[in-house]
C-alpha atoms as one frame of an Amber mdcrd trajectory, in Angstrom:
protein
 -17.408   3.102 -21.455 -17.243   5.513 -18.528 -14.801   3.202 -16.763 -12.525
   3.068 -19.789 -12.581   6.832 -20.150 -11.687   7.217 -16.484  -8.815   4.706
 -16.825  -7.393   5.817 -20.157  -4.823   8.194 -18.720  -3.601   5.742 -16.064
  -0.353   3.957 -16.839   0.259   0.522 -15.306   3.690  -1.126 -15.326   3.672
  -4.949 -15.208   6.968  -6.475 -14.021   6.924 -10.246 -14.531   9.429 -12.626
 -16.119   6.685 -14.915 -17.482   5.829 -13.908 -21.043   2.338 -15.410 -20.849
   1.518 -13.360 -17.756   2.765 -10.158 -19.367   0.705 -10.756 -22.503  -2.428
 -11.721 -20.556  -2.329  -8.771 -18.152  -1.469  -6.304 -20.890  -4.445  -7.399
 -22.985  -6.815  -7.403 -20.009  -5.888  -3.981 -18.647  -5.756  -2.381 -22.091
  -9.280  -3.688 -22.728 -10.297  -1.821 -19.553  -8.876   1.429 -20.920  -5.495
   1.500 -19.180  -2.153   2.216 -20.800   0.156  -0.710 -20.046   3.890  -1.322
 -20.189   5.153  -4.855 -19.503   8.777  -5.700 -18.692  10.603  -8.790 -17.523
  13.345  -7.553 -15.165  14.647  -4.800 -12.929  16.724  -3.089 -15.571  13.728
  -2.579 -17.833  11.584  -1.593 -14.852  14.010   1.213 -14.000  13.959   2.415
 -17.581  10.143   2.513 -17.579   9.962   4.320 -14.241  12.541   6.864 -15.373
   9.934   8.395 -17.682   7.987   9.430 -14.579   4.519   8.710 -15.931   3.771
   5.329 -14.313   0.792   5.383 -11.929   0.914   1.823 -10.578   3.353  -1.113
 -10.567   2.281  -4.774 -10.566   5.457  -6.439  -9.341   6.079 -10.195  -9.322
   7.967 -11.194  -6.196   9.675 -14.164  -7.900  11.770 -12.705 -10.696  14.866
 -14.209 -12.242  17.903 -12.130 -11.298  16.909  -9.273  -9.008  13.845 -10.387
  -7.077  10.742  -8.312  -6.498  11.555  -7.472  -2.878  14.938  -6.046  -3.852
  13.291  -3.924  -6.534  10.557  -2.820  -4.130  13.152  -1.580  -1.629  14.819
   0.373  -4.402  11.544   1.958  -5.506  10.587   2.922  -1.967  13.837   4.800
  -1.399  12.742   7.420  -3.918   9.019   7.037  -4.647   5.606   6.435  -3.065
   4.114   5.117  -6.307   1.438   2.458  -5.800   2.858  -1.090  -5.789   0.895
  -4.347  -5.773   3.015  -7.450  -5.179   2.171 -10.639  -7.046   3.140 -13.597
  -4.851   2.821 -17.369  -4.684   0.755 -19.313  -2.156   3.897 -20.351  -0.281
   5.304 -16.824  -0.053   3.710 -15.752   3.259   7.011 -14.611   4.788   7.880
 -12.681   1.642   4.423 -11.073   1.644   5.022  -9.854   5.191   8.472  -8.540
   4.256   6.955  -6.891   1.187   4.359  -5.097   3.293   7.045  -4.057   5.770
   9.120  -2.749   2.867   6.264  -0.614   1.593   4.056  -2.582  -0.786   0.512
  -1.207  -0.832  -1.231  -4.518  -1.465  -0.673  -8.034  -2.788  -2.418 -10.738
  -4.787  -1.609 -14.431  -4.662  -1.085 -16.660  -7.700  -3.112 -18.118  -9.203
  -5.263 -14.999  -9.252  -8.122 -13.879 -11.446  -7.490 -10.905 -13.686 -10.759
  -9.470 -12.403  -9.487  -9.560  -8.812  -6.250  -7.868  -9.809  -8.193  -5.236
 -11.742 -10.321  -4.504  -8.673  -7.227  -4.134  -6.484  -5.542  -1.891  -9.053
  -8.596   0.345  -9.420  -8.962   0.581  -5.648  -5.344   1.604  -5.167  -5.533
   4.144  -7.990  -8.659   5.643  -6.425  -6.858   6.032  -3.117  -3.891   7.594
  -4.897  -6.184  10.123  -6.556  -7.988  10.792  -3.277  -4.647  11.724  -1.720
  -4.783  14.978  -3.663  -8.343  15.805  -2.640  -9.306  18.019   0.277  -9.700
  16.177   3.602 -13.264  15.028   4.119 -13.525  16.019   7.799 -12.598  19.659
   7.238  -9.560  19.572   9.551  -6.394  19.900   7.527  -3.999  19.151  10.401
  -4.355  16.627  13.206  -2.293  17.075  16.400  -1.533  14.321  18.919   1.184
  13.896  21.561   3.284  16.628  19.959   2.945  15.094  16.482   1.269  16.834
  13.538  -0.390  15.045  10.634  -1.119  17.348   7.695  -3.957  15.500   6.005
  -3.996  17.603   2.845  -0.246  17.366   2.262  -0.012  13.836   3.689   2.929
  14.869   5.865   3.755  13.723   9.381   5.927  15.922  11.624   7.505  14.661
  14.832   7.480  16.611  18.122  10.988  17.773  17.164   9.647  19.198  13.907
  11.203  16.540  11.678   9.354  15.170   8.661   8.649  11.442   8.984   8.038
   9.709   5.688   4.985   7.471   5.492   4.036   5.022   2.804   0.516   5.345
   1.433  -0.718   2.425   3.536   0.914   3.806   6.701  -0.663   7.208   6.110
  -4.128   5.753   5.588  -3.770   3.581   8.682  -2.673   6.537  10.839  -5.467
   8.668   9.408  -8.003   5.999  10.358  -6.643   6.045  13.920  -6.560   9.829
  14.394 -10.083  10.145  12.988 -11.292   7.555  15.510  -9.412   8.218  18.775
 -10.464   5.990  21.651 -12.460   3.698  19.378 -11.460   0.061  18.969 -11.025
  -0.639  15.264 -11.159  -4.246  14.127  -8.647  -5.630  11.672 -11.447  -5.769
   9.134 -12.159  -2.040   9.704  -8.504  -1.156   9.255  -7.931  -3.384   6.253
 -10.844  -1.697   4.540  -9.034   1.626   4.951  -5.754   0.446   3.454  -6.641
  -2.139   0.807 -10.450  -2.439   0.485 -10.434  -6.209   0.835 -12.006  -8.461
   3.440  -9.848  -9.583   6.332  -9.212 -13.285   6.867  -7.897 -14.870  10.093
  -4.530 -15.694   8.471  -4.117 -12.226   6.916  -1.299 -10.392   8.703  -1.479
  -7.211   6.629  -2.903  -5.014   9.389  -0.528  -6.330  12.061   2.468  -5.716
   9.810   1.329  -2.176   9.010   0.647  -1.400  12.676   4.147  -2.635  13.503
   5.608  -0.371  10.821   3.635   2.616  12.081   4.609   1.982  15.700   8.283
   2.021  14.745   7.780   5.524  13.358   5.602   7.160  16.016   6.146   5.276
  19.272   9.044   6.039  21.621   9.319   2.296  22.300   7.555   0.218  19.610
   7.775  -2.846  21.842   5.850  -1.058  24.594   3.453   1.150  22.617   1.551
   3.936  24.382  -0.431   5.393  21.484  -1.552   2.439  19.371  -2.661  -0.324
  21.716  -3.649  -3.883  20.890  -7.110  -5.117  21.783  -6.389  -8.842  21.785
  -8.717 -10.842  19.609 -10.342  -7.699  18.254  -7.975  -5.129  16.749  -6.332
  -1.871  17.786  -7.191   1.404  19.493  -5.537   4.832  19.261  -5.601   6.221
  22.801  -4.044   9.676  22.357  -6.216  12.787  22.377  -6.439  14.348  18.909
  -6.895  18.063  18.269
């Protein structure tokens, strides 16, 4: 009952052109105490998002008409709302593109509703935690002329310009600046951004690191802050104040 009470005010938007999927997910999430809207295309998705009260989007990548990646790009131009992509087993390239575009997580069909529920709850917890005070007591992290305001989740360049980060990019950068000089495995980093176990064929962390490098490195192809430890993971080598 406590879980349902905690979830009751959270609004999930399911975007899937399969009626059976919409009915199944709506029933499952409503039974867990969530408020659910289910739509079949981009036009209805826009109408639902226009109300401004959606907390999380479950977005099928294979939609008739406008596909999920196109809709994800549109959402990310104006919003950092949590988005979980629903993909097929053969959609590895699209999953990578989705992560590069700004998806927070993904699940692969066929999936269990329980797995999707766990991912949704995890992402919603991280969204809520974004508004909490930083756990390490330091509100602003400084490195190489950059400033990361942990409380406001804002990154400022050495020139004083705001650099927009997706939720996953922010959490990845925060993991690095809280652990300077320490090699973090892909499993460590994936736990920060999606709370799921890393598998050898999972490129989520590498894609996110590539996205982050393009935003903070002078030359992303020759990084000087976020270095690769081959076969292990990554290390943030800048001093952090």
